[in-house]
Short mmCIF file of C-alpha atoms in Angstrom, two decimals:
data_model
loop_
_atom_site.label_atom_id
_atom_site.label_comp_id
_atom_site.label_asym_id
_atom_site.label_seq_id
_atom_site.Cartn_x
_atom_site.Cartn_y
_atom_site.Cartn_z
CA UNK W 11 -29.53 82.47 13.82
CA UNK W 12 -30.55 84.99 16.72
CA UNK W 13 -29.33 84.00 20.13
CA UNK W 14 -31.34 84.81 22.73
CA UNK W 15 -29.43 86.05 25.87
CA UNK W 16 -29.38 89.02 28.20
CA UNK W 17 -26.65 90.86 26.58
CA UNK W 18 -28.27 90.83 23.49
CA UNK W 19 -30.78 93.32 24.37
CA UNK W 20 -28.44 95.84 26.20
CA UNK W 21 -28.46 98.93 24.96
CA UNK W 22 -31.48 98.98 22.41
CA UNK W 23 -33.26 102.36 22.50
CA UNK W 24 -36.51 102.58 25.05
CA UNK W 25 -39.55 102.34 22.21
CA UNK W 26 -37.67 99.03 20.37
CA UNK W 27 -37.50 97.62 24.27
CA UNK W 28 -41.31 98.14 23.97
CA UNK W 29 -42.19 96.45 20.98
CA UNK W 30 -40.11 93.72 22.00
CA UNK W 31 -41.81 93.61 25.55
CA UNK W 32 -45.75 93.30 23.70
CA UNK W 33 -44.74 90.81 21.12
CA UNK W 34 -43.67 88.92 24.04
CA UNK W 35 -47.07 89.53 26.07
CA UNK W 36 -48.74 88.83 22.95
CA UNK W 37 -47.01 85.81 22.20
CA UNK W 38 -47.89 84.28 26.16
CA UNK W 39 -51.56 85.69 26.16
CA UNK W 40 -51.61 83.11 22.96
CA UNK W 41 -49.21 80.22 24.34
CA UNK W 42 -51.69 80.23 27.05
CA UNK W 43 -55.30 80.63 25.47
CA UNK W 44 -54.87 78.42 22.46
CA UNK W 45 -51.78 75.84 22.92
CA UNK W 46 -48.62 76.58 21.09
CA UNK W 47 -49.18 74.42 18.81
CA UNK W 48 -52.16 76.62 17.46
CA UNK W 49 -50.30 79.83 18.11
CA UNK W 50 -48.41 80.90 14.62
CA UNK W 51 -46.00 83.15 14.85
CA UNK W 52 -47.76 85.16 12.50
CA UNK W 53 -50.69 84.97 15.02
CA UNK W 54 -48.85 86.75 17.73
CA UNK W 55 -47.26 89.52 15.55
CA UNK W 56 -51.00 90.39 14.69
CA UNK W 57 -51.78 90.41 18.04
CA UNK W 58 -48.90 92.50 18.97
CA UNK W 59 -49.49 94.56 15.57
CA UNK W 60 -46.38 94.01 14.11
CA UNK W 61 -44.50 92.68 11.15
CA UNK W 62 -44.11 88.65 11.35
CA UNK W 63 -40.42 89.05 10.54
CA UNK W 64 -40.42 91.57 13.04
CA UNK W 65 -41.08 88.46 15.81
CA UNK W 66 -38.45 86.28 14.59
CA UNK W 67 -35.60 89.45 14.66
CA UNK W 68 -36.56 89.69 18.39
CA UNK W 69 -36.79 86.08 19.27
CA UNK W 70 -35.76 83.53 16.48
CA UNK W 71 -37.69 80.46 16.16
CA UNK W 72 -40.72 79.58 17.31
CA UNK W 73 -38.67 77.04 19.91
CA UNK W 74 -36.69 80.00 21.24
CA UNK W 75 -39.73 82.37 21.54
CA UNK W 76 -41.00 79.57 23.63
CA UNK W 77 -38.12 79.09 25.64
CA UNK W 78 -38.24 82.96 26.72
CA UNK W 79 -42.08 83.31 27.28
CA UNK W 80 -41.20 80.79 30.26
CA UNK W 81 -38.15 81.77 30.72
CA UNK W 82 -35.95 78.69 29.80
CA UNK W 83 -32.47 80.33 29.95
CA UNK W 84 -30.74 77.91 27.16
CA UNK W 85 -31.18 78.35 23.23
CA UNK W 86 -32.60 75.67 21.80
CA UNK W 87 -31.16 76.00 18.17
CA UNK W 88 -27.83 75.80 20.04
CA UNK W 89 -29.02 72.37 21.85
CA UNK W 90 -30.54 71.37 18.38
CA UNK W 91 -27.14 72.50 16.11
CA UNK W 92 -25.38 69.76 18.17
CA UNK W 93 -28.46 67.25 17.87
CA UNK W 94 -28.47 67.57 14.23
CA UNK W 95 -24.79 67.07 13.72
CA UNK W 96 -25.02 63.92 15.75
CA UNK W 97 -25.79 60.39 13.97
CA UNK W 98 -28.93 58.81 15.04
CA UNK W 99 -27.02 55.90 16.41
CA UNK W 100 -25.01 57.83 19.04
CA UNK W 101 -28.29 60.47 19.93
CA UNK W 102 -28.56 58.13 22.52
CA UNK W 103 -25.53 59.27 24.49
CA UNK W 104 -25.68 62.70 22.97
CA UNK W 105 -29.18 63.71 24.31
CA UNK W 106 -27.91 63.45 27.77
CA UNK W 107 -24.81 64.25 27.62
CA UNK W 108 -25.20 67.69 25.86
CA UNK W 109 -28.78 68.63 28.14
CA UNK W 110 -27.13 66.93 31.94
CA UNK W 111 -24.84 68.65 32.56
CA UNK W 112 -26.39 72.03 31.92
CA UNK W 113 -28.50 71.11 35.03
CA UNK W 114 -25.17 70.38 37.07
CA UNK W 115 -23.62 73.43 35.92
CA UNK W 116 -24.14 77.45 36.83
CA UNK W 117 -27.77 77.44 35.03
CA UNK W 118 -29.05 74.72 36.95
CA UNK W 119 -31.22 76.97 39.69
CA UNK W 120 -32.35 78.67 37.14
CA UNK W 121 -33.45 75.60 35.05
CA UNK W 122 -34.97 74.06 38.41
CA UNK W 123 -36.80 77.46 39.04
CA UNK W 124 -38.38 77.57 35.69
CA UNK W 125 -39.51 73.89 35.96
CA UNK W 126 -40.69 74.27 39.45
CA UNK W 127 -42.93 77.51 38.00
CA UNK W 128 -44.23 75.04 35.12
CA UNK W 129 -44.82 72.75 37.64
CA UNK W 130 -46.48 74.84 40.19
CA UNK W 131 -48.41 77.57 37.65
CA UNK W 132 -50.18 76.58 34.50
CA UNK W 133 -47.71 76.86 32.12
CA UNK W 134 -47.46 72.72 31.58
CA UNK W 135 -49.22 73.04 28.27
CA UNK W 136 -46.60 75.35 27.13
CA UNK W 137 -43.53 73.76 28.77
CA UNK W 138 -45.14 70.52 27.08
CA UNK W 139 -45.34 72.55 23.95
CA UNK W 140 -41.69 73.62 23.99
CA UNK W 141 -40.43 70.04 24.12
CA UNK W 142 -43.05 69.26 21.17
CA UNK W 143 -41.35 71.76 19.55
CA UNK W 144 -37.85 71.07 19.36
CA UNK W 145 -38.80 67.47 19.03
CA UNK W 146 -40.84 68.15 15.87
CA UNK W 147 -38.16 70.36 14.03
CA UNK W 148 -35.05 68.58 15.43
CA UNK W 149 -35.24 65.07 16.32
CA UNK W 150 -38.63 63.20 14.95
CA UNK W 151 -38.21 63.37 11.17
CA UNK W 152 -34.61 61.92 12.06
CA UNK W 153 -35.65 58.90 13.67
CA UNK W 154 -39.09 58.32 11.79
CA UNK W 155 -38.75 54.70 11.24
CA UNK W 156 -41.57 53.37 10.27
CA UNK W 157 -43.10 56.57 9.19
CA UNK W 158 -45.52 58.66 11.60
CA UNK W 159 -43.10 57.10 14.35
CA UNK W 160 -40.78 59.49 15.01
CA UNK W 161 -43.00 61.92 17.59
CA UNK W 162 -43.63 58.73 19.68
CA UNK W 163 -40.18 57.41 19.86
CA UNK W 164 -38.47 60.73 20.55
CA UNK W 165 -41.43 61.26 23.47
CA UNK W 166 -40.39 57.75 25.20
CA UNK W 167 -37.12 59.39 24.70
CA UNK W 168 -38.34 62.19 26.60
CA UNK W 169 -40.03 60.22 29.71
CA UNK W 170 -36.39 59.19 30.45
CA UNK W 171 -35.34 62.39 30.23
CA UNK W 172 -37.86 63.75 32.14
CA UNK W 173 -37.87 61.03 34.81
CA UNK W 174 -33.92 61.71 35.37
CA UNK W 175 -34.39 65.39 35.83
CA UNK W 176 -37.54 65.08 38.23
CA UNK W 177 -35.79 62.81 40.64
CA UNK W 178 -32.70 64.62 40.56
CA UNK W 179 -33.31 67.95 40.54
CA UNK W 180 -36.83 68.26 41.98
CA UNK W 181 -37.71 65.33 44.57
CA UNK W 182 -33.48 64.69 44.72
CA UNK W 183 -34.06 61.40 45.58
CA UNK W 184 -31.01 59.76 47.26
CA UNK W 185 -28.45 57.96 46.80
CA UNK W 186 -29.76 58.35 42.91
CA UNK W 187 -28.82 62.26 43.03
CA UNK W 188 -25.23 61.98 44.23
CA UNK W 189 -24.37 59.52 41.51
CA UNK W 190 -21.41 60.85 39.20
CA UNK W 191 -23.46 62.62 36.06
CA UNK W 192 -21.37 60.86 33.47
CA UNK W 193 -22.74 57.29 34.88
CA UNK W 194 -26.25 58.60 34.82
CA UNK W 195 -25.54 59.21 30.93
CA UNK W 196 -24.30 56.34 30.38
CA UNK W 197 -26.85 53.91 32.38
CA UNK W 198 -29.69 55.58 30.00
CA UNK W 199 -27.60 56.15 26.86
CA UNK W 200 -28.85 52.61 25.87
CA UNK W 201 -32.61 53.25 26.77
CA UNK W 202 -32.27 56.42 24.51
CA UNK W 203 -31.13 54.56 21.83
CA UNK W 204 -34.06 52.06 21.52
CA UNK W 205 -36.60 54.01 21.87
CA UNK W 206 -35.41 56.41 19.02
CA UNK W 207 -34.25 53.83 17.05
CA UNK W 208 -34.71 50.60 18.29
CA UNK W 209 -37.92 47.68 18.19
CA UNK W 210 -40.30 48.96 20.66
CA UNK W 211 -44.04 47.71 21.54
CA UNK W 212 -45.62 51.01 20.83
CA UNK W 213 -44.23 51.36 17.18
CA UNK W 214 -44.01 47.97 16.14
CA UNK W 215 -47.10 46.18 17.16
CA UNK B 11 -52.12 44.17 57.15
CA UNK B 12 -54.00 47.16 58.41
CA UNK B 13 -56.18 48.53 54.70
CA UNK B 14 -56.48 52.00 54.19
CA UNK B 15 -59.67 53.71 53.45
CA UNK B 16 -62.43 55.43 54.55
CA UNK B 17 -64.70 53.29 55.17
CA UNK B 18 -62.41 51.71 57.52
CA UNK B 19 -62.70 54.95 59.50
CA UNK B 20 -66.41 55.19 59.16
CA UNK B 21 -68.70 54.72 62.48
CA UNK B 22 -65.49 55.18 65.09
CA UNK B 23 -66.47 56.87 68.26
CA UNK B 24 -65.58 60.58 68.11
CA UNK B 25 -62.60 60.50 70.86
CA UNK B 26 -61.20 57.77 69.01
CA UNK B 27 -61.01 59.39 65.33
CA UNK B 28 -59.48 63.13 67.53
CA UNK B 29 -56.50 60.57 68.20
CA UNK B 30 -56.26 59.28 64.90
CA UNK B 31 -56.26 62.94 63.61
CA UNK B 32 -53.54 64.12 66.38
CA UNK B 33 -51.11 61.03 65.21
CA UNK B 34 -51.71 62.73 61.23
CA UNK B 35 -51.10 65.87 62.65
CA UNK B 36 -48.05 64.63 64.33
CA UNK B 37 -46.41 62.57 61.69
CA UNK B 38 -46.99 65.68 58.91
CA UNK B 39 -44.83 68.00 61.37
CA UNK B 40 -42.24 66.03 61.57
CA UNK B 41 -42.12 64.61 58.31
CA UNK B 42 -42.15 68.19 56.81
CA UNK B 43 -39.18 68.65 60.02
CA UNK B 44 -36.91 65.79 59.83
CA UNK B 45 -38.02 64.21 56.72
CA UNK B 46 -39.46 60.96 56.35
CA UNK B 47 -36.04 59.05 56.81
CA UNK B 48 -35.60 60.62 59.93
CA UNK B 49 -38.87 60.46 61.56
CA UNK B 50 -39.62 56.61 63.41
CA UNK B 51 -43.40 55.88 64.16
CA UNK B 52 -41.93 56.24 67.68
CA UNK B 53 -41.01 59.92 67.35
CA UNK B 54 -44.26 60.12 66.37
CA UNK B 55 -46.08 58.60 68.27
CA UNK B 56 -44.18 60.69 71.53
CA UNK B 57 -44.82 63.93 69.69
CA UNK B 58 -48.75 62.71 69.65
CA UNK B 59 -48.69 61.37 73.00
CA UNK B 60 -49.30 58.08 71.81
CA UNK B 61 -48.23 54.46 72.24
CA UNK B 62 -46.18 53.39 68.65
CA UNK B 63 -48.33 50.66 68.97
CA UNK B 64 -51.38 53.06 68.63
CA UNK B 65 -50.07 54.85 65.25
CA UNK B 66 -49.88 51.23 63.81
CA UNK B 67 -53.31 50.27 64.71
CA UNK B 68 -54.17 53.46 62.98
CA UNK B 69 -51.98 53.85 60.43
CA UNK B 70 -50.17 50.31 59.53
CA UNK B 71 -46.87 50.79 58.19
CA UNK B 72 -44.71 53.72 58.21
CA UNK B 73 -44.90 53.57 53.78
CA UNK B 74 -48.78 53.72 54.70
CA UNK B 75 -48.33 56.51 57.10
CA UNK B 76 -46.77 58.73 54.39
CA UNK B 77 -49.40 57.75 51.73
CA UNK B 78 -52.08 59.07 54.03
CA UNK B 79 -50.08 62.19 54.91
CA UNK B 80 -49.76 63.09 51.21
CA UNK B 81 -53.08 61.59 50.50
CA UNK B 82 -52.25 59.10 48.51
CA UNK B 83 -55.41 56.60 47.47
CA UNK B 84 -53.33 53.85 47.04
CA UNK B 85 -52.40 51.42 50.10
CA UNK B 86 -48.86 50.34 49.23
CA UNK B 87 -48.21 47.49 51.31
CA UNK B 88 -51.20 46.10 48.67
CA UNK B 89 -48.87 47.02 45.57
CA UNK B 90 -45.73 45.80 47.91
CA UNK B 91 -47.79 42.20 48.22
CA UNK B 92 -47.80 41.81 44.53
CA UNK B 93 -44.08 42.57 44.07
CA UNK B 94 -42.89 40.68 46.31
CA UNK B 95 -44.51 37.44 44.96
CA UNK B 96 -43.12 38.87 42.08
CA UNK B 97 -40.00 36.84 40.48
CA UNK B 98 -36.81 39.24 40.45
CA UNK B 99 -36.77 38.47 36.31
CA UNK B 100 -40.52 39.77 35.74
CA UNK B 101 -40.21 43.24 38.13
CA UNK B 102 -39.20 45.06 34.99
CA UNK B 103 -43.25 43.79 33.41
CA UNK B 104 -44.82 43.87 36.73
CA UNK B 105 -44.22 47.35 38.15
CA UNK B 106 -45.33 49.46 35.26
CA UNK B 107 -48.17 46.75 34.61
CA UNK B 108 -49.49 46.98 38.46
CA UNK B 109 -48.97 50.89 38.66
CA UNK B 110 -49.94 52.62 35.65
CA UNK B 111 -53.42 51.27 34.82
CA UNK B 112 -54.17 53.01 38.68
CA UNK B 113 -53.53 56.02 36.93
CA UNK B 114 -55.99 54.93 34.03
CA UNK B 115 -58.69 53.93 36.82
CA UNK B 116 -61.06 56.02 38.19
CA UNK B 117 -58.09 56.67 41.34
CA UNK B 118 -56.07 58.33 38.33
CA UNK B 119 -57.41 61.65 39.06
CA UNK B 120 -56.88 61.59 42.76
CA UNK B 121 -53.70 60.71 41.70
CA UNK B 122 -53.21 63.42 39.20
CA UNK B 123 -54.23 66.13 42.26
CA UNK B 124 -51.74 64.42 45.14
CA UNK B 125 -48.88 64.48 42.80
CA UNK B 126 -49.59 67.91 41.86
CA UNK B 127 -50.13 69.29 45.15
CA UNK B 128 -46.58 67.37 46.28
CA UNK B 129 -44.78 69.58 42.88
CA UNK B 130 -46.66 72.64 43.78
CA UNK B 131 -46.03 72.77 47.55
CA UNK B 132 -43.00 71.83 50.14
CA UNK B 133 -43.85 68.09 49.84
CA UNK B 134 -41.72 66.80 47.36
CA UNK B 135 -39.26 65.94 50.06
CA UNK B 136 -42.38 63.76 51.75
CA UNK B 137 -43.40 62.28 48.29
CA UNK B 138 -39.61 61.37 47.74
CA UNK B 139 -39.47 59.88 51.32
CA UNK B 140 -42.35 57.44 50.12
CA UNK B 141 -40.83 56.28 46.94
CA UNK B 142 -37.83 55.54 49.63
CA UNK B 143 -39.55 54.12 51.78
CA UNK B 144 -41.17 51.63 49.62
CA UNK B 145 -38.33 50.57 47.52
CA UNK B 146 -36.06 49.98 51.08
CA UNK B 147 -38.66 47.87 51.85
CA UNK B 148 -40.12 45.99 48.85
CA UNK B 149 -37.55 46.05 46.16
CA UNK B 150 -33.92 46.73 46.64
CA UNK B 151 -32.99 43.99 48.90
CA UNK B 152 -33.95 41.94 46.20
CA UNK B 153 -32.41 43.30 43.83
CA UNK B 154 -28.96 44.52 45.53
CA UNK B 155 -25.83 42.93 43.21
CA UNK B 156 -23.75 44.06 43.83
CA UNK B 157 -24.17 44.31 47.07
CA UNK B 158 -25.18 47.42 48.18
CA UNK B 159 -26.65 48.82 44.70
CA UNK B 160 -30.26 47.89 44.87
CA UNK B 161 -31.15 51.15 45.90
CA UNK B 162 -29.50 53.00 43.27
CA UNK B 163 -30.80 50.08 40.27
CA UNK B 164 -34.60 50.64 42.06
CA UNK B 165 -34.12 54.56 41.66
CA UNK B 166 -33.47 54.33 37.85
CA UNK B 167 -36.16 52.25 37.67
CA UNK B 168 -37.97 55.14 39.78
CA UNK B 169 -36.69 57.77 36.93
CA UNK B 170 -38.55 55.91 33.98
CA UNK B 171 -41.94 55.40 35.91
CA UNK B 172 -42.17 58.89 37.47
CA UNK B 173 -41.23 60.07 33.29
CA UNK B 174 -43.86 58.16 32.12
CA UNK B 175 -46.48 59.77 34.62
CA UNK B 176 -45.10 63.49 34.68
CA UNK B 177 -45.54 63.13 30.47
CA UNK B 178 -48.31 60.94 30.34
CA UNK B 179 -50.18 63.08 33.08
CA UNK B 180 -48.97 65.98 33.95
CA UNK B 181 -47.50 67.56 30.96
CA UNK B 182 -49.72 65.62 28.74
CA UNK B 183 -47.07 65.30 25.80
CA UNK B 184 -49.23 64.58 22.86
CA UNK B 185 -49.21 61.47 20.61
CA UNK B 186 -47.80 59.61 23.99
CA UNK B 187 -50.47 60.32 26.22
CA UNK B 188 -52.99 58.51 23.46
CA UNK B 189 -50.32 55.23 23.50
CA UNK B 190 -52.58 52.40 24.80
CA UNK B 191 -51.09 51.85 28.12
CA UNK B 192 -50.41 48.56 26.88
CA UNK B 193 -47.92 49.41 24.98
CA UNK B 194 -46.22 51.92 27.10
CA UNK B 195 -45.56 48.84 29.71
CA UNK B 196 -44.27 46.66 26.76
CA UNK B 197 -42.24 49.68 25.65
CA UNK B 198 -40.42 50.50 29.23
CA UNK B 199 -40.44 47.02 30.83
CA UNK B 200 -37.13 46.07 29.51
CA UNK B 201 -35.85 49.54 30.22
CA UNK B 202 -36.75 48.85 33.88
CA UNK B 203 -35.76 45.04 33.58
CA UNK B 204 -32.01 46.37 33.07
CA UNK B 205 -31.97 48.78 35.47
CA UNK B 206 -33.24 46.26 38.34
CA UNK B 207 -31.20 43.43 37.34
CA UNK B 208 -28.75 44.08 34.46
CA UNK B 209 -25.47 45.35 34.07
CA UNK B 210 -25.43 49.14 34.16
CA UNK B 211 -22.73 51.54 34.41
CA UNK B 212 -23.83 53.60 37.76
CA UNK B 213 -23.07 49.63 39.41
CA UNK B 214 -20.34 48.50 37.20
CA UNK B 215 -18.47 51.41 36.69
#
């Protein structure tokens, strides 16, 4: 699995710096025009005019291409190795308490600068299409009870999520952003939970 | 109750609609200054050269202040009525059910371009100074067991609606922007429900 992080690219020669650098454009000139969810990556390495396989040596997934063309600075595969090693009865408590505290720690400006630029710009489609995206391949088919279901329940999932990390990190609403971390996660461990795997209105009726 | 709209304002005498632009002029300064918390319609209404009794006449309550600062076309003391004839047990039901078909109505994309403008400019600190301001004053003495937690129990509640409208429409997460809105209040009432008047662990613990 590549991991995507500065160090990484130290060092390569000039020219491979290059192709790396239009596979990139290419791949953001596409995010943008057609959605990411029409964007293959076999789409951009055309448009870059380069080798699919080439694409994934640079930037891994399609989830972690994503996550660099706006400039998410966490691997998703590494968020989604834990996620997938995690029973679906304790995701609940896991989803927050593996994604949290990454906003609390060192990385958090630079998580609340990329989601102020997704806010601000118009990358929403795309930031909406990286969530899609590690949804689809790592959580949905999991929790896709009845079948079709899983998208829906693990985007409820996501309003929480959301909804925690807007009013902390963006409006930093008080008291609610000087409340300990760990008794955030827990106070919407158990709304998690139901909506990924519980009865809810918009699966069941 | 002083209502806000325009046709309220329509047919005032010049003179009198400079003064009612001086007291907006006023109370944007110092609520981008001092914040919203800080600021008193007194403040003001000595900034604008005013009487406070003046910027009431105007402007109502200091919640409907802010919402015509950051021009929002909703008059909250309107949504405030209905809460608080609201039983404590049915909040979790009648919150999402009185605020998100607004944002299905033809005020939804007014709605879509205030909150926008607040994410894109410096006035998330305003918009989170009117979600203050209207749960101090219409929900968490209500809800405040122990004492002294209603603010934090209304701000989780706060979390899950502002979710639910930054993926519903903002980011525009697709299938859960197509969920009949029905169903997304069924789905999240008793998520807000617990947070309002259950036990959960930022109160307990």
């Amino acid at each position: 699995m590549t991991q995507i992080d500065s160090h990484r690219r130290r060092g390569r020669p000039a020219g491979t710096s290059d192709t790396r650098d239009r596979i990139l454009r290419s791949a953001r000139d596409l995010f943008a025009r057609d959605g990411t969810t029409n964007t293959s990556i076999r789409a951009i390495a055309a448009e870059a005019g380069v080798d699919p396989a080439l694409v994934h040596h640079y930037f891994g997934t399609k989830a972690q291409l994503i996550a660099t063309a706006i400039d998410i600075p966490i691997d998703p595969e590494r968020v989604l190795t834990v996620l997938r090693a995690t029973p679906v009865e304790s995701l609940g408590h896991a989803v927050p308490a593996l994604i949290l505290p990454l906003w609390e720690s060192d990385l958090g400006a630079h998580l609340k600068a990329t989601l102020r630029a997704a806010l601000a710009g118009d990358q929403q489609s795309i930031f909406a299409g990286f969530l899609r995206e590690v949804v689809l391949t790592g959580i949905a088919p999991r929790i896709d009870e009845p079948p079709g279901s899983g998208i829906v329940r693990a985007e409820f999932a996501a309003t929480q999520m959301l909804g925690v990390v807007m009013a902390r990190y963006i409006f930093e609403l008080q008291p609610f952003a000087r409340v300990p971390i760990d008794q955030v996660i827990e106070t919407i461990a158990p709304t998690l939970q139901r909506y990924l795997t519980g009865d809810i209105a918009a699966v069941t009726t």
